[in-house]
């Protein structure tokens, strides 16, 4: 079923395909709206998130502002999903990096390859002198 | 004597294609973070604070592997060279990156350095924004006892830090100058015995300073730190002294201190109040005309008046406008050839432009409380920061670690310290964990608690977050828009790392 993002009864509603957007990214995105909006996440169907924002009573918005809010939410969802991809893909290398940074050398390795110098000096001899 | 390798007859570098071992453009992401600067520009910052400014949409192209190694040659090269992507799952130079990460966290190496002794709570000023001082003659109740001084010194020298700083604060510290003398002489003796470095600082409004006190400071190599809020009409309104001008006393004190101790032995700090917000250029000019090398534009303290979020956020917007105007004036001086810095910018710029970091309590992660600073209150209470003891004066003892009678380990590694440690790293805080400016910013559980009611804090309406995000963004915008400003900022960062 095709869902259309919309503004309905002062509420901004965006649909996100669950195969493209992670749950974590949706919640991380909505976190930043929590001070001015009632936020809600539910399933529109088994493969689609329904994400909605409703201004809290002290935050009245014009139609134009609601349009801009819809655009911002759509864009933020994409941004947070991309951030989430980076975070998850790089989790292990980040752990390794920090483990190495705070270690006492037990994780250090020799760089790969042979040490040589293109201008022709015996690097190993220089290093040992 | 260096021998040439016999079978190498050519001294030429190898051909260019010898250096590209990965032809298929496959790459892996390394940890980095992203932020939109404008509709046209975005920024990515890696794990050690190196940044690249990119045109809109580039971040998406990088993540979705849409970069072409040949067509996007320059960008691809920059991303590889700056550890944003790698052609191998584990980058071959990961140890270099790890060393750089370690360098950024170097402030953790030595543990607590700054030990604040609240030597007296008494004061002869009645500043309206001060929550702590007492106008009283009761020394027994409001001065730090000699036995508590002894215990404080004992704890200070248990710090693993090879160089400790002893800072005397008040109230007005000079009202208990005899106790300062006692503390200085005792600490100096122990420092020599155990071979630790010791810096001594007196924080004073200078109203009571005289030649005799300054001679003592000279003899014992004590630094003077004073308060100067700006021109007379700002300073005197902020810092009320019954029947006298606080400003005139401060200026007289600065001149006398410089004369007897040396120009660079006296520093001044300002506090921005609501009144100050109307005088950004005048305040900067006051500092410049008095011969200071810079100014620290400190925002309004939330302790006492601007406690509610909406109010403090409103104040933050005003502070940011004030800050930008003041920074404009500072840059004008620099354009004219003077080296005159803004110290908050200098902290951020050191993090942004150099491989180093700055140990500054609320702009580091893990936070500087306990790790970098500890406060011994006049009554023997031990607090995580100066702000923590100010909260205590409002009967909020959340950040009281114990008393001077407690064991060192219980104070620094006890239940309370562990509780705070759960949320003193911005890497692990919601809203901060994926923030592009994470490496430039810090965590401040005390501020979160004071302004938002819990130590964890809530970033969407945090004035701390709003202020730091905007100042960092603004500094980057300035550097990107004007190469002269970039050169000036680089010179500020250089002086900070020397």
XYZ file of C-alpha atoms in Angstrom:
627
model
C 0.000 0.000 0.000
C 1.276 3.466 -0.870
C 1.246 5.991 1.972
C 1.445 9.726 1.423
C 3.142 12.107 3.875
C 0.610 14.714 4.976
C -0.537 17.418 7.360
C -3.832 16.514 8.937
C -5.653 18.268 11.790
C -2.576 20.194 12.853
C -0.527 16.993 12.818
C 2.461 16.263 10.584
C 2.517 12.630 9.455
C 5.411 10.927 7.678
C 5.666 7.305 6.576
C 8.958 5.444 6.547
C 9.639 2.119 4.867
C 10.925 -0.215 7.589
C 13.234 -1.947 5.128
C 15.007 1.359 4.477
C 14.794 3.179 7.825
C 16.046 1.688 11.077
C 13.960 1.966 14.228
C 16.948 3.508 16.024
C 17.251 6.292 13.469
C 13.557 7.167 13.772
C 13.734 7.477 17.552
C 17.017 9.403 17.421
C 15.410 11.823 14.984
C 12.235 12.293 17.027
C 14.279 12.927 20.180
C 15.085 16.394 18.837
C 11.414 17.288 18.406
C 10.321 16.268 21.910
C 10.547 19.707 23.493
C 8.012 21.309 21.155
C 5.907 18.409 19.831
C 3.994 15.360 20.913
C 5.797 12.611 19.031
C 4.393 9.262 18.033
C 5.693 6.204 16.175
C 3.451 3.327 15.138
C 3.100 0.828 12.286
C 0.936 1.869 9.339
C 1.288 -1.706 8.116
C 3.774 -4.495 8.781
C 6.504 -2.835 6.691
C 5.869 0.876 7.244
C 6.440 3.180 10.194
C 3.949 5.996 10.763
C 5.764 8.925 12.388
C 3.770 11.901 13.618
C 4.369 15.252 15.261
C 1.702 17.373 16.930
C 2.640 20.767 18.365
C 2.251 21.045 22.134
C -0.361 23.571 23.212
C 2.130 26.408 23.697
C 3.573 25.921 20.207
C 0.932 27.033 17.703
C 2.070 26.819 14.067
C 0.693 28.387 10.888
C 0.002 26.298 7.784
C 3.236 27.484 6.229
C 5.181 26.546 9.347
C 3.582 23.112 9.312
C 4.642 22.673 5.669
C 8.208 23.575 6.588
C 8.034 21.232 9.567
C 6.971 18.378 7.294
C 9.902 19.086 5.005
C 12.307 19.276 7.950
C 11.073 16.005 9.417
C 11.418 14.235 6.062
C 14.948 15.517 5.704
C 15.917 14.775 9.306
C 14.703 11.196 8.997
C 17.038 10.694 6.046
C 19.941 12.374 7.877
C 19.483 10.306 11.022
C 19.171 7.126 8.987
C 22.474 7.903 7.276
C 24.086 8.673 10.634
C 22.774 5.379 11.945
C 24.343 3.511 9.009
C 27.737 5.089 9.795
C 27.405 4.358 13.520
C 26.518 0.710 12.999
C 28.960 0.019 10.186
C 31.854 1.548 12.084
C 31.060 0.212 15.552
C 33.781 -2.456 15.539
C 36.545 -0.299 14.116
C 35.640 2.418 16.621
C 35.877 -0.067 19.511
C 39.235 -1.242 18.166
C 40.462 2.323 17.798
C 39.569 3.257 21.375
C 40.954 0.001 22.745
C 44.238 0.740 20.978
C 44.238 4.373 22.109
C 43.914 3.458 25.787
C 46.089 0.345 25.671
C 49.690 0.105 26.766
C 50.873 -1.143 23.402
C 49.448 -4.673 23.689
C 47.311 -4.147 20.557
C 50.022 -2.488 18.455
C 51.043 -4.175 15.235
C 53.836 -3.595 12.758
C 52.576 -1.814 9.642
C 52.184 -4.243 6.708
C 54.781 -4.493 3.920
C 58.545 -4.173 3.753
C 60.237 -1.023 4.861
C 62.197 0.374 1.952
C 63.142 3.740 0.632
C 62.739 4.697 -3.009
C 65.792 6.947 -3.005
C 67.963 3.988 -2.184
C 69.119 4.195 1.432
C 69.145 1.130 3.625
C 66.370 2.149 5.962
C 66.888 -0.688 8.409
C 70.552 0.168 8.779
C 69.791 3.849 9.324
C 67.201 2.920 11.918
C 69.694 0.746 13.766
C 72.578 3.207 13.680
C 77.917 6.897 7.512
C 74.871 5.723 5.547
C 75.399 2.920 3.035
C 73.348 2.797 -0.144
C 71.611 -0.478 -0.945
C 73.771 -1.957 -3.778
C 70.987 -3.263 -6.023
C 69.128 0.050 -6.088
C 70.540 2.098 -8.851
C 67.640 4.431 -9.447
C 66.961 7.277 -7.038
C 63.604 8.041 -8.607
C 60.276 7.514 -6.857
C 58.253 4.633 -8.197
C 55.627 5.291 -10.840
C 52.331 6.742 -9.647
C 50.359 3.566 -10.307
C 52.621 1.680 -7.909
C 51.010 3.554 -5.060
C 47.372 2.700 -5.790
C 46.799 -0.892 -4.852
C 43.024 -0.737 -4.798
C 41.609 -0.192 -8.268
C 38.012 -1.184 -7.712
C 36.930 1.819 -5.665
C 35.607 -0.303 -2.838
C 35.864 1.438 0.487
C 34.829 1.063 4.104
C 33.492 3.775 6.360
C 35.443 4.863 9.407
C 33.740 6.475 12.423
C 32.737 10.070 11.690
C 29.796 12.386 12.277
C 27.754 14.749 10.166
C 25.987 18.100 10.566
C 24.213 20.422 8.157
C 25.797 23.878 8.279
C 23.571 25.630 5.726
C 21.333 24.617 2.825
C 24.456 24.463 0.669
C 27.121 23.174 3.019
C 27.562 20.274 5.389
C 30.398 19.242 7.673
C 31.790 15.854 8.590
C 34.071 15.428 11.613
C 36.065 12.297 12.344
C 36.844 10.636 15.649
C 39.862 12.884 16.323
C 38.247 16.193 15.382
C 39.479 16.620 11.788
C 36.754 18.125 9.652
C 35.848 18.540 5.997
C 33.302 21.032 4.669
C 31.357 19.517 1.799
C 28.636 20.573 -0.574
C 25.146 19.447 0.274
C 24.465 15.770 -0.489
C 28.073 14.613 -0.283
C 27.573 12.847 3.040
C 24.809 10.766 1.488
C 27.044 9.932 -1.493
C 29.835 8.791 0.814
C 27.567 6.583 2.936
C 25.767 5.087 -0.055
C 29.083 4.316 -1.805
C 28.305 6.626 -4.711
C 31.778 8.163 -4.780
C 33.849 7.467 -7.846
C 37.533 7.123 -7.164
C 38.493 8.685 -10.481
C 35.771 11.278 -10.978
C 35.827 12.414 -7.318
C 39.590 12.042 -7.052
C 40.263 15.021 -4.756
C 37.417 14.308 -2.366
C 38.253 10.603 -2.322
C 41.872 11.396 -1.514
C 40.856 13.804 1.263
C 38.524 11.231 2.792
C 41.248 8.564 2.787
C 43.964 10.888 4.069
C 41.777 12.233 6.869
C 40.521 8.847 8.116
C 36.898 9.166 7.000
C 37.044 6.102 4.752
C 39.483 3.263 4.271
C 40.135 0.855 1.423
C 40.719 -1.893 3.928
C 38.364 -3.055 6.640
C 40.901 -2.100 9.292
C 42.888 0.905 8.066
C 46.625 0.100 7.869
C 47.378 3.283 9.801
C 44.912 2.634 12.603
C 47.731 2.926 15.141
C 48.384 6.472 13.948
C 44.718 7.272 14.418
C 44.760 5.629 17.850
C 47.757 7.751 18.841
C 45.900 10.848 17.715
C 42.840 9.780 19.736
C 45.068 9.276 22.778
C 46.515 12.752 22.244
C 43.007 14.229 22.233
C 42.322 12.560 25.581
C 45.680 13.450 27.101
C 43.982 15.533 29.783
C 43.004 12.230 31.429
C 46.617 11.209 31.953
C 47.304 12.862 35.249
C 43.923 13.052 37.029
C 42.983 15.933 39.328
C 45.184 19.013 39.002
C 43.124 21.969 40.216
C 42.302 21.994 43.920
C 40.064 24.862 44.956
C 40.210 25.872 48.593
C 37.212 28.024 49.563
C 39.273 29.712 52.211
C 36.464 31.970 53.437
C 32.849 32.557 52.561
C 33.012 36.076 53.942
C 32.969 38.984 51.521
C 32.840 42.770 51.694
C 30.972 42.995 48.358
C 27.234 42.429 47.944
C 27.082 41.411 44.285
C 23.500 40.685 43.254
C 24.352 37.574 41.248
C 26.450 35.957 43.931
C 24.657 33.133 45.720
C 27.326 32.149 48.163
C 29.046 34.960 50.019
C 28.260 36.299 53.467
C 28.839 39.793 54.796
C 29.839 38.928 58.315
C 32.676 39.129 60.806
C 32.120 35.577 62.034
C 35.414 33.941 61.148
C 34.768 30.737 63.103
C 31.710 29.943 61.050
C 32.760 31.066 57.578
C 36.560 30.665 57.324
C 38.230 27.355 56.548
C 39.783 26.034 59.742
C 43.498 25.257 59.911
C 42.745 21.581 60.465
C 40.577 21.506 57.331
C 43.378 23.241 55.409
C 45.745 20.502 56.593
C 43.350 17.793 55.449
C 42.805 19.518 52.085
C 46.556 19.733 51.468
C 46.948 16.092 52.444
C 44.288 15.058 49.907
C 45.721 17.369 47.239
C 49.119 15.719 47.416
C 47.565 12.282 47.097
C 46.614 13.190 43.531
C 48.667 11.198 41.006
C 49.130 14.436 39.064
C 52.828 15.438 39.128
C 51.812 19.116 39.165
C 48.937 20.376 41.273
C 47.339 23.807 41.463
C 46.066 25.266 44.706
C 43.511 27.992 44.100
C 42.134 30.107 46.917
C 38.595 31.314 46.441
C 35.926 32.999 48.483
C 33.820 34.909 49.341
C 36.762 37.224 49.291
C 39.840 35.091 49.819
C 41.998 37.966 51.101
C 39.762 38.342 54.164
C 41.451 35.159 55.353
C 44.945 36.025 54.137
C 46.536 34.633 57.299
C 45.003 31.250 56.457
C 46.229 31.528 52.864
C 49.759 32.118 54.183
C 49.473 29.097 56.417
C 48.257 26.941 53.512
C 50.866 28.191 51.042
C 53.807 27.613 53.372
C 52.645 24.171 54.403
C 51.929 23.086 50.800
C 55.254 24.452 49.531
C 57.165 22.459 52.105
C 55.400 19.203 51.231
C 55.722 19.843 47.477
C 59.493 20.121 47.855
C 59.653 17.028 50.052
C 57.752 14.798 47.638
C 58.920 16.480 44.424
C 55.598 17.659 43.028
C 55.026 20.847 41.077
C 52.794 23.400 42.800
C 51.058 26.442 41.343
C 49.290 28.854 43.690
C 46.517 31.238 42.711
C 44.506 33.721 44.730
C 41.122 34.704 43.320
C 40.292 38.134 44.675
C 38.272 41.228 43.848
C 41.464 43.171 44.758
C 39.632 45.563 47.078
C 41.878 44.536 49.966
C 45.130 44.144 48.056
C 48.148 46.080 49.306
C 51.906 46.111 48.913
C 52.495 43.823 51.855
C 50.213 41.121 50.426
C 51.767 41.507 46.979
C 55.293 41.262 48.357
C 54.257 37.970 49.907
C 52.761 36.833 46.580
C 55.997 37.741 44.819
C 58.114 35.909 47.348
C 55.937 32.784 47.039
C 55.270 33.016 43.311
C 51.500 33.339 43.700
C 49.331 34.295 40.726
C 46.457 36.759 41.028
C 43.120 36.136 39.364
C 40.561 38.879 39.614
C 37.118 39.815 38.391
C 36.477 42.584 35.926
C 33.051 42.772 34.350
C 33.765 45.681 31.993
C 33.683 49.477 32.187
C 32.891 51.225 35.464
C 29.162 51.577 34.705
C 28.848 47.828 34.144
C 31.266 46.573 36.770
C 29.984 48.737 39.630
C 26.363 47.801 38.933
C 27.207 44.105 38.770
C 29.503 44.119 41.754
C 28.138 46.261 44.476
C 30.489 47.388 47.236
C 28.899 49.477 49.955
C 30.341 53.034 50.045
C 32.987 52.431 47.375
C 33.537 51.811 43.682
C 34.471 48.176 43.132
C 35.730 49.105 39.652
C 38.181 51.720 40.906
C 39.523 49.341 43.533
C 39.917 46.590 40.925
C 41.768 48.850 38.465
C 44.023 50.191 41.203
C 44.662 46.618 42.331
C 45.470 45.403 38.824
C 47.970 48.237 38.325
C 49.659 47.651 41.677
C 49.767 43.878 41.157
C 51.287 44.260 37.709
C 53.847 46.689 39.053
C 54.973 44.405 41.866
C 54.442 40.934 40.366
C 54.779 41.486 36.647
C 52.238 42.108 33.901
C 51.484 38.468 33.148
C 50.996 37.416 36.774
C 47.537 39.003 36.925
C 44.550 37.721 34.990
C 40.949 38.847 34.963
C 37.661 37.071 34.409
C 34.318 38.571 33.513
C 30.811 37.401 34.204
C 28.140 38.309 31.699
C 25.004 39.551 33.410
C 21.793 40.848 31.871
C 23.267 44.341 32.086
C 26.476 43.262 30.328
C 24.506 42.047 27.312
C 24.007 45.667 26.214
C 27.738 46.461 26.205
C 29.658 43.840 24.182
C 32.086 46.219 22.439
C 32.602 48.387 25.512
C 33.551 45.359 27.613
C 36.039 44.140 24.998
C 37.528 47.636 24.682
C 37.925 47.861 28.456
C 40.012 44.682 28.502
C 42.030 45.774 25.491
C 42.721 49.244 26.894
C 43.871 47.751 30.178
C 46.539 45.795 28.314
C 45.115 42.294 28.634
C 46.005 39.852 25.856
C 42.456 38.588 25.605
C 39.097 38.192 27.272
C 36.987 35.209 28.277
C 33.377 35.932 27.356
C 31.677 33.770 29.951
C 27.957 33.246 29.664
C 25.388 33.917 32.332
C 25.648 31.451 35.145
C 22.458 29.456 35.596
C 23.046 29.109 39.296
C 20.583 31.298 41.048
C 18.413 33.106 38.586
C 17.956 31.708 35.097
C 17.069 28.250 36.265
C 14.047 27.464 34.158
C 14.693 26.193 30.685
C 12.574 28.641 28.713
C 14.112 31.597 30.485
C 17.658 30.326 30.150
C 17.171 29.511 26.470
C 15.936 33.037 25.896
C 18.972 34.317 27.745
C 21.200 32.068 25.648
C 19.955 33.671 22.432
C 20.779 37.064 23.881
C 24.162 35.852 25.028
C 24.945 34.530 21.542
C 24.101 37.918 20.008
C 26.319 39.557 22.635
C 29.099 37.061 21.962
C 29.070 37.632 18.204
C 29.185 41.409 18.568
C 32.040 41.173 21.044
C 33.917 38.755 18.793
C 33.525 41.196 15.890
C 35.273 43.857 17.957
C 38.016 41.416 18.944
C 38.572 40.521 15.288
C 38.808 44.218 14.410
C 41.731 44.523 16.843
C 43.338 41.509 15.181
C 42.824 42.968 11.705
C 44.709 46.031 12.969
C 47.660 43.877 13.927
C 47.052 43.216 17.631
C 47.105 39.723 19.065
C 44.003 39.854 21.248
C 42.059 36.628 21.827
C 38.685 35.428 23.001
C 39.349 32.529 25.317
C 36.196 30.469 24.779
C 36.838 30.576 21.028
C 40.464 29.700 21.717
C 39.394 26.523 23.542
C 37.139 25.467 20.665
C 39.708 26.407 18.024
C 42.428 24.370 19.707
C 40.124 21.374 19.472
C 39.094 22.140 15.891
C 42.437 23.134 14.387
C 45.112 21.263 16.308
C 45.818 17.645 17.297
C 45.558 18.700 20.927
C 42.793 19.312 23.431
C 42.189 21.661 26.307
C 41.409 20.501 29.805
C 38.473 22.737 30.586
C 35.909 21.481 33.091
C 32.705 21.536 31.042
C 34.237 21.354 27.580
C 35.889 18.005 27.861
C 34.695 14.435 27.819
C 34.917 12.806 30.285
C 34.006 16.025 32.100
C 36.587 17.822 34.179
C 34.779 17.478 37.463
C 36.775 15.179 39.773
C 39.071 14.298 36.800
C 40.448 17.800 36.608
C 39.090 19.799 39.509
C 37.918 19.309 43.080
C 36.593 21.839 45.595
C 37.263 21.893 49.302
C 34.609 24.086 50.858
C 35.189 26.367 53.853
C 33.158 24.022 56.082
C 35.049 20.861 55.113
C 32.633 19.674 52.427
C 34.213 18.279 49.253
C 32.461 19.081 45.986
C 32.885 18.044 42.362
C 33.123 21.607 41.010
C 32.868 25.227 42.018
C 29.276 25.289 40.737
C 28.501 22.239 42.869
C 29.294 24.095 46.063
C 27.160 26.997 44.863
C 24.253 24.559 44.536
C 25.006 23.411 48.055
C 24.471 26.969 49.304
C 20.939 26.532 47.921
C 20.643 23.318 49.980
C 21.236 21.066 46.967
C 23.948 18.567 47.909
C 23.761 16.403 44.768
C 27.435 16.915 43.950
C 28.829 16.714 47.459
C 31.365 13.892 47.339
C 31.938 13.789 51.068
C 34.014 15.715 53.580
C 37.695 16.335 54.184
C 37.537 13.642 56.875
C 36.850 10.998 54.239
C 39.358 8.707 52.617
C 40.838 9.780 49.239
C 39.464 6.725 47.457
C 35.983 7.233 48.880
C 35.944 10.841 47.678
C 37.370 10.353 44.189
C 36.174 6.855 43.363
C 33.239 6.428 45.747
C 29.540 5.847 45.092
C 28.794 9.487 44.276
C 31.742 9.789 41.892
C 30.669 6.574 40.178
C 27.113 7.865 39.859
C 28.360 11.044 38.160
C 30.774 9.051 35.990
C 27.830 7.273 34.374
C 27.027 10.433 32.445
C 30.134 12.540 32.232
C 31.098 11.436 28.700
C 29.244 12.995 25.794
C 30.114 9.982 23.650
C 27.476 8.123 25.648
C 24.751 10.766 25.949
C 21.573 10.815 23.873
C 21.741 13.660 21.399
C 25.525 13.964 21.788
C 26.524 10.462 20.669
C 25.989 11.233 16.977
C 26.633 14.982 17.122
C 29.257 16.209 14.661
C 30.644 18.611 17.254
C 31.029 15.954 19.926
C 34.844 16.089 19.823
C 34.815 19.873 20.246
C 32.290 19.958 23.080
C 31.950 18.246 26.447
C 29.623 17.027 29.134
C 28.426 18.989 32.140
C 26.285 16.966 34.548
C 26.270 19.818 37.088
C 24.871 22.284 34.578
C 22.292 19.735 33.403
C 21.196 19.172 36.965
C 21.044 22.888 37.796
C 19.102 23.879 34.676
C 17.059 20.801 33.821
C 16.671 18.933 37.073
C 18.668 15.822 36.199
C 22.318 15.110 35.497
C 21.676 13.395 32.178
C 20.134 16.484 30.623
C 17.837 16.893 27.656
C 19.630 18.283 24.611
C 16.706 19.690 22.573
C 16.157 22.512 25.055
C 19.547 22.599 26.742
C 21.107 26.053 26.800
C 24.536 24.394 27.120
C 23.958 22.535 23.858
C 22.425 25.536 22.113
C 25.297 27.818 23.084
C 28.148 25.478 22.212
C 26.628 24.258 18.945
C 26.071 27.791 17.733
C 29.481 29.136 18.763
C 31.300 26.210 17.137
C 29.188 26.578 13.983
C 29.812 30.329 13.942
C 33.586 29.941 14.324
C 33.653 27.501 11.408
C 31.456 29.801 9.326
C 33.810 32.721 10.009
C 36.859 30.697 9.015
C 35.204 29.475 5.836
C 34.018 32.932 4.819
C 37.236 34.887 5.346
C 40.760 33.510 5.011
C 42.088 36.365 7.159
C 39.932 35.168 10.057
C 41.151 31.627 9.538
C 44.747 32.828 9.852
C 43.890 34.782 13.005
C 42.134 31.789 14.531
C 45.084 29.570 13.668
C 47.373 31.980 15.491
C 45.099 31.825 18.565
C 45.135 28.036 18.506
C 48.917 28.023 18.166
C 49.404 30.182 21.244
C 47.039 27.933 23.190
C 49.165 24.869 22.529
C 52.476 26.424 23.540
